[in-house]
Amino acid sequence: MVLFFTGTGNSEYAARFLAEALEDKLVSLNEVLKSGAKTAFHSEKPFVVVSPIYAWRLPQRIEDILKTAEFSGSRDIYVVATMGGKSGNCGKYCEKLCKKRGLEWKGFSGVVMPSNYVVADSMPGEEEARQTLEAALPVLKILAVAIKAGKTIEKTDKTPAAGFLSGVVNPMFNHFAANSKNFVVSDACVSCGQCAAFCPVNNITMKDGKPLFDGKCMSCFGCINRCPKAAINVKGKSENNGRYVCPPYPCKT
Ligand SMILES: Cc1cc2nc3c(=O)[nH]c(=O)nc-3n(C[C@H](O)[C@H](O)[C@H](O)COP(=O)(O)O)c2cc1C
């Protein structure tokens, strides 16, 4: 079973590729989070969790799923993380969480995809994004072959100060920055409601035709990047950085 979470589509792209290659079922953790469904997963094949990296670890809500979800059937679990470039010690944290649950740890791999960190990075143009996605495909192929063969995987970057970034900066990021406190909506908003419809944690409600943000944001930046009018911003940070959404993976699933 391939379980994915995504803000801007990279992890869904990777997950769809893997599910197709492994001839396995695809489960959207966005839908699970959004619906509040019970996190109980049964699979006879290994679990493959595909998620973006946020501040050198998995998003807190995805770590929470690893901590609390019921996994039955197979005991094997892999984590594949899509990222702009640096995963820090993410794999070590995933390994610890999974082993604590009595799961058989089969390894971690980061896969470089376009960065969607719109508060600090310029979003890639179409051609740059296409090239980065094309370069990710052979990495995903190698992972699919290894997972299909039941082999362990390991691909961690050599982030300098990885221990500090994942162990110290990540909890600070979750505490102080993973929220929508500074989100603003410009007059360009056309009240389409796509932001609210997408938000995986129901952090957005439409009031008087404008999105209103609550206190549940997990900073996936889906609303900011997916807004057709680029009307949502983190005040003073994302206005001039463009927007990015991954094109859909071309497959039939
Ligand atoms: C809040 C936030 C924090 C991020 N932190 C990192 C990071 O520490 N290292 C990294 O390489 N990329 C980081 N990124 C970039 C994403 O991990 C990357 O673009 C990912 O592929 C997005 O996946 P998605 O399209 O499935 O949401 C971050 C993105 C966001 C939104």
mmCIF file of C-alpha atoms and ligand atoms in Angstrom:
data_model
loop_
_atom_site.group_PDB
_atom_site.id
_atom_site.type_symbol
_atom_site.label_atom_id
_atom_site.label_comp_id
_atom_site.label_asym_id
_atom_site.label_seq_id
_atom_site.Cartn_x
_atom_site.Cartn_y
_atom_site.Cartn_z
ATOM 1 C CA MET A 1 0.000 0.000 0.000
ATOM 2 C CA VAL A 2 1.381 3.376 -1.042
ATOM 3 C CA LEU A 3 0.199 6.145 1.291
ATOM 4 C CA PHE A 4 0.907 9.705 0.303
ATOM 5 C CA PHE A 5 0.513 13.197 1.630
ATOM 6 C CA THR A 6 1.000 16.217 -0.619
ATOM 7 C CA GLY A 7 0.738 19.996 -0.591
ATOM 8 C CA THR A 8 1.628 20.810 -4.185
ATOM 9 C CA GLY A 9 1.568 17.457 -5.932
ATOM 10 C CA ASN A 10 5.213 16.256 -5.907
ATOM 11 C CA SER A 11 4.572 13.490 -3.403
ATOM 12 C CA GLU A 12 1.409 12.425 -5.207
ATOM 13 C CA TYR A 13 3.418 12.263 -8.438
ATOM 14 C CA ALA A 14 6.051 10.074 -6.750
ATOM 15 C CA ALA A 15 3.410 7.946 -5.014
ATOM 16 C CA ARG A 16 1.471 7.361 -8.238
ATOM 17 C CA PHE A 17 4.672 6.308 -9.974
ATOM 18 C CA LEU A 18 5.521 3.872 -7.161
ATOM 19 C CA ALA A 19 1.987 2.464 -6.872
ATOM 20 C CA GLU A 20 1.917 1.802 -10.597
ATOM 21 C CA ALA A 21 5.375 0.178 -10.594
ATOM 22 C CA LEU A 22 4.542 -1.919 -7.520
ATOM 23 C CA GLU A 23 1.027 -2.710 -8.786
ATOM 24 C CA ASP A 24 -0.198 -1.653 -5.401
ATOM 25 C CA LYS A 25 -3.026 0.348 -3.920
ATOM 26 C CA LEU A 26 -2.730 4.135 -3.537
ATOM 27 C CA VAL A 27 -4.130 5.861 -0.442
ATOM 28 C CA SER A 28 -4.356 9.640 -0.059
ATOM 29 C CA LEU A 29 -3.476 10.789 3.458
ATOM 30 C CA ASN A 30 -4.866 14.182 2.409
ATOM 31 C CA GLU A 31 -8.281 12.544 2.149
ATOM 32 C CA VAL A 32 -7.757 10.673 5.407
ATOM 33 C CA LEU A 33 -6.786 13.880 7.238
ATOM 34 C CA LYS A 34 -9.524 15.937 5.617
ATOM 35 C CA SER A 35 -12.292 13.462 6.377
ATOM 36 C CA GLY A 36 -11.046 12.703 9.886
ATOM 37 C CA ALA A 37 -11.291 8.986 8.986
ATOM 38 C CA LYS A 38 -9.797 6.445 11.356
ATOM 39 C CA THR A 39 -6.163 5.855 10.501
ATOM 40 C CA ALA A 40 -6.226 2.094 10.123
ATOM 41 C CA PHE A 41 -4.470 0.578 7.128
ATOM 42 C CA HIS A 42 -4.388 -3.029 6.010
ATOM 43 C CA SER A 43 -2.078 -4.320 3.317
ATOM 44 C CA GLU A 44 -0.505 -7.651 2.433
ATOM 45 C CA LYS A 45 2.241 -5.767 0.593
ATOM 46 C CA PRO A 46 4.763 -3.436 2.314
ATOM 47 C CA PHE A 47 3.594 0.004 3.405
ATOM 48 C CA VAL A 48 5.290 2.793 1.466
ATOM 49 C CA VAL A 49 4.740 6.255 2.959
ATOM 50 C CA VAL A 50 5.428 9.122 0.539
ATOM 51 C CA SER A 51 5.535 12.627 1.989
ATOM 52 C CA PRO A 52 7.281 15.963 1.582
ATOM 53 C CA ILE A 53 10.047 17.045 3.935
ATOM 54 C CA TYR A 54 9.176 20.031 6.154
ATOM 55 C CA ALA A 55 12.115 21.504 8.050
ATOM 56 C CA TRP A 56 14.291 18.375 7.715
ATOM 57 C CA ARG A 57 11.627 15.896 8.909
ATOM 58 C CA LEU A 58 8.216 14.631 7.891
ATOM 59 C CA PRO A 59 5.338 17.063 8.561
ATOM 60 C CA GLN A 60 4.240 16.722 12.171
ATOM 61 C CA ARG A 61 0.785 15.395 11.170
ATOM 62 C CA ILE A 62 2.421 12.631 9.130
ATOM 63 C CA GLU A 63 4.760 11.719 12.007
ATOM 64 C CA ASP A 64 1.591 11.577 14.134
ATOM 65 C CA ILE A 65 0.060 9.083 11.702
ATOM 66 C CA LEU A 66 3.196 6.924 11.969
ATOM 67 C CA LYS A 67 2.928 7.175 15.759
ATOM 68 C CA THR A 68 -0.747 6.275 16.077
ATOM 69 C CA ALA A 69 -2.183 4.579 12.969
ATOM 70 C CA GLU A 70 -3.077 0.916 12.978
ATOM 71 C CA PHE A 71 -1.006 -0.981 10.408
ATOM 72 C CA SER A 72 -2.132 -4.554 9.823
ATOM 73 C CA GLY A 73 -1.126 -7.295 7.412
ATOM 74 C CA SER A 74 2.415 -6.597 6.243
ATOM 75 C CA ARG A 75 4.883 -5.430 8.916
ATOM 76 C CA ASP A 76 7.301 -3.894 6.399
ATOM 77 C CA ILE A 77 7.425 -0.115 6.004
ATOM 78 C CA TYR A 78 9.386 2.213 3.724
ATOM 79 C CA VAL A 79 9.451 6.022 3.781
ATOM 80 C CA VAL A 80 10.087 7.977 0.569
ATOM 81 C CA ALA A 81 10.344 11.727 1.106
ATOM 82 C CA THR A 82 10.175 14.289 -1.672
ATOM 83 C CA MET A 83 12.220 17.402 -0.999
ATOM 84 C CA GLY A 84 13.813 20.493 -2.423
ATOM 85 C CA GLY A 85 17.243 19.155 -1.552
ATOM 86 C CA LYS A 86 17.959 18.341 2.104
ATOM 87 C CA SER A 87 16.318 15.730 4.320
ATOM 88 C CA GLY A 88 18.599 16.124 7.336
ATOM 89 C CA ASN A 89 18.127 13.236 9.762
ATOM 90 C CA CYS A 90 14.532 12.608 8.695
ATOM 91 C CA GLY A 91 15.205 8.932 7.995
ATOM 92 C CA LYS A 92 16.501 8.346 11.515
ATOM 93 C CA TYR A 93 13.352 9.846 13.044
ATOM 94 C CA CYS A 94 11.115 7.739 10.779
ATOM 95 C CA GLU A 95 13.105 4.615 11.654
ATOM 96 C CA LYS A 96 12.713 5.279 15.365
ATOM 97 C CA LEU A 97 8.956 5.891 15.054
ATOM 98 C CA CYS A 98 8.339 2.800 12.934
ATOM 99 C CA LYS A 99 10.438 0.487 15.100
ATOM 100 C CA LYS A 100 8.597 1.724 18.184
ATOM 101 C CA ARG A 101 5.372 0.557 16.481
ATOM 102 C CA GLY A 102 6.867 -2.907 15.960
ATOM 103 C CA LEU A 103 7.081 -2.371 12.198
ATOM 104 C CA GLU A 104 9.924 -3.827 10.155
ATOM 105 C CA TRP A 105 11.989 -0.830 9.055
ATOM 106 C CA LYS A 106 12.910 -1.154 5.371
ATOM 107 C CA GLY A 107 14.534 2.235 4.952
ATOM 108 C CA PHE A 108 14.270 5.854 3.879
ATOM 109 C CA SER A 109 14.998 7.678 0.673
ATOM 110 C CA GLY A 110 14.839 11.355 -0.160
ATOM 111 C CA VAL A 111 13.949 12.226 -3.759
ATOM 112 C CA VAL A 112 14.802 15.694 -5.036
ATOM 113 C CA MET A 113 11.807 17.397 -6.632
ATOM 114 C CA PRO A 114 10.991 21.072 -7.209
ATOM 115 C CA SER A 115 10.907 23.065 -3.975
ATOM 116 C CA ASN A 116 7.501 24.496 -3.039
ATOM 117 C CA TYR A 117 8.897 26.546 -0.137
ATOM 118 C CA VAL A 118 7.343 29.702 -1.531
ATOM 119 C CA VAL A 119 8.193 31.895 1.471
ATOM 120 C CA ALA A 120 11.927 31.675 0.762
ATOM 121 C CA ASP A 121 12.481 30.167 -2.681
ATOM 122 C CA SER A 122 11.554 31.360 -6.152
ATOM 123 C CA MET A 123 9.210 28.776 -7.595
ATOM 124 C CA PRO A 124 10.570 26.995 -10.666
ATOM 125 C CA GLY A 125 9.258 27.805 -14.096
ATOM 126 C CA GLU A 126 7.630 25.083 -16.205
ATOM 127 C CA GLU A 127 10.838 23.989 -17.943
ATOM 128 C CA GLU A 128 12.940 23.931 -14.765
ATOM 129 C CA ALA A 129 10.237 21.929 -12.981
ATOM 130 C CA ARG A 130 10.002 19.510 -15.908
ATOM 131 C CA GLN A 131 13.763 18.888 -15.818
ATOM 132 C CA THR A 132 13.769 18.310 -12.046
ATOM 133 C CA LEU A 133 10.843 15.878 -12.331
ATOM 134 C CA GLU A 134 12.553 14.068 -15.198
ATOM 135 C CA ALA A 135 15.679 13.680 -13.050
ATOM 136 C CA ALA A 136 13.559 12.258 -10.221
ATOM 137 C CA LEU A 137 12.143 9.437 -12.366
ATOM 138 C CA PRO A 138 15.278 7.230 -12.453
ATOM 139 C CA VAL A 139 15.566 7.611 -8.663
ATOM 140 C CA LEU A 140 11.946 6.505 -8.277
ATOM 141 C CA LYS A 141 12.574 3.597 -10.667
ATOM 142 C CA ILE A 142 15.506 2.368 -8.567
ATOM 143 C CA LEU A 143 13.356 2.628 -5.444
ATOM 144 C CA ALA A 144 10.475 0.721 -7.069
ATOM 145 C CA VAL A 145 12.805 -2.115 -8.116
ATOM 146 C CA ALA A 146 14.312 -2.344 -4.615
ATOM 147 C CA ILE A 147 10.909 -2.225 -2.889
ATOM 148 C CA LYS A 148 9.459 -4.823 -5.242
ATOM 149 C CA ALA A 149 12.391 -7.116 -4.411
ATOM 150 C CA GLY A 150 11.863 -6.543 -0.672
ATOM 151 C CA LYS A 151 15.312 -4.951 -0.352
ATOM 152 C CA THR A 152 16.146 -2.184 2.078
ATOM 153 C CA ILE A 153 16.599 1.336 0.733
ATOM 154 C CA GLU A 154 18.796 4.144 1.984
ATOM 155 C CA LYS A 155 19.400 7.506 0.424
ATOM 156 C CA THR A 156 20.088 10.304 2.830
ATOM 157 C CA ASP A 157 21.823 13.522 1.947
ATOM 158 C CA LYS A 158 24.808 14.669 3.895
ATOM 159 C CA THR A 159 23.180 17.797 5.262
ATOM 160 C CA PRO A 160 25.724 19.627 7.415
ATOM 161 C CA ALA A 161 24.422 19.888 10.992
ATOM 162 C CA ALA A 162 21.629 17.392 10.184
ATOM 163 C CA GLY A 163 21.261 16.483 13.869
ATOM 164 C CA PHE A 164 20.756 20.122 14.822
ATOM 165 C CA LEU A 165 18.376 20.874 11.944
ATOM 166 C CA SER A 166 16.113 17.842 12.441
ATOM 167 C CA GLY A 167 16.420 17.679 16.231
ATOM 168 C CA VAL A 168 16.403 21.335 17.281
ATOM 169 C CA VAL A 169 15.255 23.554 14.402
ATOM 170 C CA ASN A 170 12.396 21.231 13.342
ATOM 171 C CA PRO A 171 10.517 21.363 16.667
ATOM 172 C CA MET A 172 11.001 25.149 16.692
ATOM 173 C CA PHE A 173 9.625 25.343 13.153
ATOM 174 C CA ASN A 174 6.593 23.256 14.156
ATOM 175 C CA HIS A 175 6.004 25.412 17.219
ATOM 176 C CA PHE A 176 6.558 28.884 15.799
ATOM 177 C CA ALA A 177 6.263 28.745 11.998
ATOM 178 C CA ALA A 178 3.953 25.915 10.880
ATOM 179 C CA ASN A 179 0.829 28.040 10.963
ATOM 180 C CA SER A 180 -1.222 30.459 8.883
ATOM 181 C CA LYS A 181 -0.898 33.446 11.263
ATOM 182 C CA ASN A 182 0.651 35.715 8.636
ATOM 183 C CA PHE A 183 -1.454 34.573 5.693
ATOM 184 C CA VAL A 184 -3.152 37.438 3.865
ATOM 185 C CA VAL A 185 -5.638 37.496 1.000
ATOM 186 C CA SER A 186 -5.442 40.176 -1.684
ATOM 187 C CA ASP A 187 -8.229 41.750 -3.728
ATOM 188 C CA ALA A 188 -7.285 39.390 -6.545
ATOM 189 C CA CYS A 189 -9.296 36.683 -4.749
ATOM 190 C CA VAL A 190 -12.269 35.623 -6.893
ATOM 191 C CA SER A 191 -13.993 33.597 -4.138
ATOM 192 C CA CYS A 192 -13.562 30.324 -6.029
ATOM 193 C CA GLY A 193 -13.063 28.387 -2.784
ATOM 194 C CA GLN A 194 -10.368 26.111 -4.264
ATOM 195 C CA CYS A 195 -8.134 26.838 -1.267
ATOM 196 C CA ALA A 196 -10.766 25.633 1.205
ATOM 197 C CA ALA A 197 -11.625 22.632 -0.949
ATOM 198 C CA PHE A 198 -7.980 21.570 -1.086
ATOM 199 C CA CYS A 199 -6.819 22.301 2.480
ATOM 200 C CA PRO A 200 -6.002 18.860 3.914
ATOM 201 C CA VAL A 201 -6.702 19.906 7.499
ATOM 202 C CA ASN A 202 -9.851 22.010 6.931
ATOM 203 C CA ASN A 203 -8.026 25.115 8.098
ATOM 204 C CA ILE A 204 -9.886 27.335 5.632
ATOM 205 C CA THR A 205 -13.520 28.384 5.592
ATOM 206 C CA MET A 206 -15.027 30.843 3.126
ATOM 207 C CA LYS A 207 -16.548 33.860 4.836
ATOM 208 C CA ASP A 208 -18.148 36.634 2.768
ATOM 209 C CA GLY A 209 -16.479 35.098 -0.260
ATOM 210 C CA LYS A 210 -12.969 35.238 1.228
ATOM 211 C CA PRO A 211 -10.846 32.511 2.823
ATOM 212 C CA LEU A 212 -10.575 32.678 6.592
ATOM 213 C CA PHE A 213 -7.709 30.788 8.235
ATOM 214 C CA ASP A 214 -8.040 28.855 11.474
ATOM 215 C CA GLY A 215 -5.353 27.478 13.783
ATOM 216 C CA LYS A 216 -4.817 24.045 12.219
ATOM 217 C CA CYS A 217 -2.502 24.878 9.298
ATOM 218 C CA MET A 218 0.287 22.362 8.657
ATOM 219 C CA SER A 219 2.074 24.749 6.258
ATOM 220 C CA CYS A 220 1.820 22.589 3.155
ATOM 221 C CA PHE A 221 1.461 25.820 1.132
ATOM 222 C CA GLY A 222 -1.149 24.100 -1.029
ATOM 223 C CA CYS A 223 -3.528 27.053 -0.745
ATOM 224 C CA ILE A 224 -0.839 29.586 -1.641
ATOM 225 C CA ASN A 225 0.560 27.658 -4.596
ATOM 226 C CA ARG A 226 -2.779 26.415 -5.930
ATOM 227 C CA CYS A 227 -4.713 29.691 -5.815
ATOM 228 C CA PRO A 228 -5.485 30.459 -9.493
ATOM 229 C CA LYS A 229 -5.067 34.190 -8.828
ATOM 230 C CA ALA A 230 -2.015 34.008 -6.506
ATOM 231 C CA ALA A 231 -4.187 35.911 -4.050
ATOM 232 C CA ILE A 232 -2.918 34.187 -0.892
ATOM 233 C CA ASN A 233 0.439 35.204 0.553
ATOM 234 C CA VAL A 234 2.521 34.940 3.659
ATOM 235 C CA LYS A 235 2.697 38.652 4.292
ATOM 236 C CA GLY A 236 5.881 40.183 2.901
ATOM 237 C CA LYS A 237 7.435 36.833 1.997
ATOM 238 C CA SER A 238 5.787 35.062 -0.929
ATOM 239 C CA GLU A 239 4.499 37.904 -3.095
ATOM 240 C CA ASN A 240 7.373 37.873 -5.596
ATOM 241 C CA ASN A 241 8.291 34.198 -5.625
ATOM 242 C CA GLY A 242 5.873 32.835 -8.227
ATOM 243 C CA ARG A 243 3.836 29.691 -7.651
ATOM 244 C CA TYR A 244 4.376 25.973 -8.212
ATOM 245 C CA VAL A 245 2.070 22.987 -8.633
ATOM 246 C CA CYS A 246 3.388 19.659 -9.906
ATOM 247 C CA PRO A 247 1.825 18.457 -13.161
ATOM 248 C CA PRO A 248 -0.193 15.244 -12.729
ATOM 249 C CA TYR A 249 1.703 11.984 -13.113
ATOM 250 C CA PRO A 250 0.693 10.450 -16.439
ATOM 251 C CA CYS A 251 -0.813 7.161 -15.390
ATOM 252 C CA LYS A 252 -4.189 5.496 -15.358
ATOM 253 C CA THR A 253 -4.655 4.926 -11.585
HETATM 254 C C1 LIG B 1 6.961 24.199 5.186
HETATM 255 C C2 LIG B 1 7.945 23.582 4.236
HETATM 256 C C3 LIG B 1 9.197 23.215 4.676
HETATM 257 C C4 LIG B 1 10.118 22.617 3.802
HETATM 258 N N1 LIG B 1 11.330 22.199 4.269
HETATM 259 C C5 LIG B 1 12.183 21.557 3.440
HETATM 260 C C6 LIG B 1 13.426 21.027 3.946
HETATM 261 O O1 LIG B 1 13.744 21.084 5.131
HETATM 262 N N2 LIG B 1 14.250 20.437 3.068
HETATM 263 C C7 LIG B 1 13.944 20.311 1.728
HETATM 264 O O2 LIG B 1 14.743 19.762 0.980
HETATM 265 N N3 LIG B 1 12.771 20.790 1.232
HETATM 266 C C8 LIG B 1 11.885 21.382 2.052
HETATM 267 N N4 LIG B 1 10.679 21.842 1.578
HETATM 268 C C9 LIG B 1 10.328 21.592 0.146
HETATM 269 C C10 LIG B 1 9.417 20.370 -0.024
HETATM 270 O O3 LIG B 1 9.820 19.304 0.804
HETATM 271 C C11 LIG B 1 9.385 19.846 -1.450
HETATM 272 O O4 LIG B 1 9.143 20.847 -2.374
HETATM 273 C C12 LIG B 1 8.366 18.735 -1.591
HETATM 274 O O5 LIG B 1 8.661 17.963 -2.716
HETATM 275 C C13 LIG B 1 6.931 19.246 -1.679
HETATM 276 O O6 LIG B 1 6.086 18.131 -1.813
HETATM 277 P P1 LIG B 1 4.555 18.228 -2.184
HETATM 278 O O7 LIG B 1 4.470 18.876 -3.550
HETATM 279 O O8 LIG B 1 4.111 16.806 -2.234
HETATM 280 O O9 LIG B 1 3.875 19.017 -1.163
HETATM 281 C C14 LIG B 1 9.756 22.426 2.435
HETATM 282 C C15 LIG B 1 8.485 22.820 1.990
HETATM 283 C C16 LIG B 1 7.583 23.387 2.880
HETATM 284 C C17 LIG B 1 6.213 23.780 2.378
#
